[in-house]
Amino acid sequence: FSAGFVGWLIGMAINIHSDHILRNLRKPGETGYKIPRGGMFEYVSGANFFGEILEWFGFALACCTIESLAFALCTLFILGSRARQHHLWYLEKFEDYPKDRKIVMPFVY
């Protein structure tokens, strides 16, 4: 339970911090798109998605039920797909997008 709770807590912190970075990419009145930087965005394109995936796998570990694992896996597949779409869009839109940045799992995918 404790390991799952810690995983959930870290995931939530990553998710909140990543959302904060995304909300503050542009100053008031600015338009256009920008590359997110800082936090887990230094490692993955979908830092907010990574945080949420980690949250639900932590929850599944804490609960130790087949239902919570099923929910975590569904979250992984759905948000992993969205993160891939975002990553490909960033690569297409920005010539200077960091080529070593992964999609959603740091150092892996």
PDB file of C-alpha atoms in Angstrom, residues 7-83:
ATOM      1  CA  GLY A   7       3.714   6.385  -6.619  1.00  0.00           C
ATOM      2  CA  TRP A   8       0.287   8.039  -6.689  1.00  0.00           C
ATOM      3  CA  LEU A   9       1.598  11.085  -4.808  1.00  0.00           C
ATOM      4  CA  ILE A  10       4.630  11.521  -7.096  1.00  0.00           C
ATOM      5  CA  GLY A  11       2.428  11.083 -10.165  1.00  0.00           C
ATOM      6  CA  MET A  12       0.015  13.719  -8.913  1.00  0.00           C
ATOM      7  CA  ALA A  13       2.866  16.161  -8.236  1.00  0.00           C
ATOM      8  CA  ILE A  14       4.254  15.609 -11.758  1.00  0.00           C
ATOM      9  CA  ASN A  15       0.787  16.025 -13.266  1.00  0.00           C
ATOM     10  CA  ILE A  16       0.074  19.275 -11.399  1.00  0.00           C
ATOM     11  CA  HIS A  17       3.535  20.723 -12.146  1.00  0.00           C
ATOM     12  CA  SER A  18       3.288  19.792 -15.834  1.00  0.00           C
ATOM     13  CA  ASP A  19      -0.161  21.355 -16.137  1.00  0.00           C
ATOM     14  CA  HIS A  20       1.229  24.506 -14.516  1.00  0.00           C
ATOM     15  CA  ILE A  21       4.006  24.649 -17.136  1.00  0.00           C
ATOM     16  CA  LEU A  22       1.496  24.182 -19.967  1.00  0.00           C
ATOM     17  CA  ARG A  23      -0.868  26.856 -18.612  1.00  0.00           C
ATOM     18  CA  ASN A  24       1.964  29.367 -18.408  1.00  0.00           C
ATOM     19  CA  LEU A  25       3.622  28.807 -21.800  1.00  0.00           C
ATOM     20  CA  ARG A  26       2.298  32.124 -23.150  1.00  0.00           C
ATOM     21  CA  LYS A  27       2.156  35.505 -21.523  1.00  0.00           C
ATOM     22  CA  PRO A  28      -1.193  37.336 -21.595  1.00  0.00           C
ATOM     23  CA  GLY A  29      -1.913  38.517 -25.131  1.00  0.00           C
ATOM     24  CA  GLU A  30       0.626  36.213 -26.777  1.00  0.00           C
ATOM     25  CA  THR A  31      -0.455  33.848 -29.510  1.00  0.00           C
ATOM     26  CA  GLY A  32       1.202  30.912 -31.203  1.00  0.00           C
ATOM     27  CA  TYR A  33       2.654  27.684 -29.957  1.00  0.00           C
ATOM     28  CA  LYS A  34       5.706  27.138 -27.766  1.00  0.00           C
ATOM     29  CA  ILE A  35       7.774  24.155 -26.716  1.00  0.00           C
ATOM     30  CA  PRO A  36       7.162  23.254 -23.060  1.00  0.00           C
ATOM     31  CA  ARG A  37      10.345  23.205 -20.983  1.00  0.00           C
ATOM     32  CA  GLY A  38      11.174  22.318 -17.418  1.00  0.00           C
ATOM     33  CA  GLY A  39      10.185  19.520 -15.085  1.00  0.00           C
ATOM     34  CA  MET A  40       9.451  16.216 -16.779  1.00  0.00           C
ATOM     35  CA  PHE A  41       9.103  18.030 -20.117  1.00  0.00           C
ATOM     36  CA  GLU A  42      12.901  17.823 -20.300  1.00  0.00           C
ATOM     37  CA  TYR A  43      12.480  14.043 -20.695  1.00  0.00           C
ATOM     38  CA  VAL A  44       9.098  13.443 -22.351  1.00  0.00           C
ATOM     39  CA  SER A  45       6.648  15.284 -24.595  1.00  0.00           C
ATOM     40  CA  GLY A  46       3.663  14.120 -22.549  1.00  0.00           C
ATOM     41  CA  ALA A  47       4.822  14.978 -19.034  1.00  0.00           C
ATOM     42  CA  ASN A  48       1.276  15.599 -17.812  1.00  0.00           C
ATOM     43  CA  PHE A  49       0.190  12.260 -19.286  1.00  0.00           C
ATOM     44  CA  PHE A  50       3.147  10.517 -17.632  1.00  0.00           C
ATOM     45  CA  GLY A  51       2.126  11.968 -14.264  1.00  0.00           C
ATOM     46  CA  GLU A  52      -1.442  10.740 -14.639  1.00  0.00           C
ATOM     47  CA  ILE A  53      -0.330   7.274 -15.744  1.00  0.00           C
ATOM     48  CA  LEU A  54       1.953   7.074 -12.704  1.00  0.00           C
ATOM     49  CA  GLU A  55      -0.918   8.196 -10.469  1.00  0.00           C
ATOM     50  CA  TRP A  56      -3.200   5.392 -11.640  1.00  0.00           C
ATOM     51  CA  PHE A  57      -0.527   2.692 -11.460  1.00  0.00           C
ATOM     52  CA  GLY A  58       0.269   3.848  -7.924  1.00  0.00           C
ATOM     53  CA  PHE A  59      -3.446   3.654  -7.130  1.00  0.00           C
ATOM     54  CA  ALA A  60      -3.588   0.154  -8.622  1.00  0.00           C
ATOM     55  CA  LEU A  61      -0.619  -0.957  -6.531  1.00  0.00           C
ATOM     56  CA  ALA A  62      -2.162   0.505  -3.379  1.00  0.00           C
ATOM     57  CA  CYS A  63      -5.532  -1.177  -4.046  1.00  0.00           C
ATOM     58  CA  CYS A  64      -4.230  -4.497  -5.404  1.00  0.00           C
ATOM     59  CA  THR A  65      -7.424  -5.215  -7.324  1.00  0.00           C
ATOM     60  CA  ILE A  66      -7.904  -6.386 -10.889  1.00  0.00           C
ATOM     61  CA  GLU A  67     -10.275  -3.467 -11.496  1.00  0.00           C
ATOM     62  CA  SER A  68      -7.722  -0.848 -10.473  1.00  0.00           C
ATOM     63  CA  LEU A  69      -5.081  -2.527 -12.650  1.00  0.00           C
ATOM     64  CA  ALA A  70      -7.505  -2.593 -15.589  1.00  0.00           C
ATOM     65  CA  PHE A  71      -8.159   1.127 -15.120  1.00  0.00           C
ATOM     66  CA  ALA A  72      -4.417   1.872 -14.969  1.00  0.00           C
ATOM     67  CA  LEU A  73      -3.819  -0.118 -18.170  1.00  0.00           C
ATOM     68  CA  CYS A  74      -6.661   1.672 -19.972  1.00  0.00           C
ATOM     69  CA  THR A  75      -5.176   4.984 -18.850  1.00  0.00           C
ATOM     70  CA  LEU A  76      -1.768   3.906 -20.174  1.00  0.00           C
ATOM     71  CA  PHE A  77      -3.137   2.976 -23.590  1.00  0.00           C
ATOM     72  CA  ILE A  78      -5.360   6.028 -24.004  1.00  0.00           C
ATOM     73  CA  LEU A  79      -2.933   8.639 -22.699  1.00  0.00           C
ATOM     74  CA  GLY A  80       0.029   6.901 -24.333  1.00  0.00           C
ATOM     75  CA  SER A  81      -1.733   7.256 -27.676  1.00  0.00           C
ATOM     76  CA  ARG A  82      -2.483  10.941 -27.036  1.00  0.00           C
ATOM     77  CA  ALA A  83       1.119  11.552 -25.972  1.00  0.00           C
TER      78      ALA A  83
END
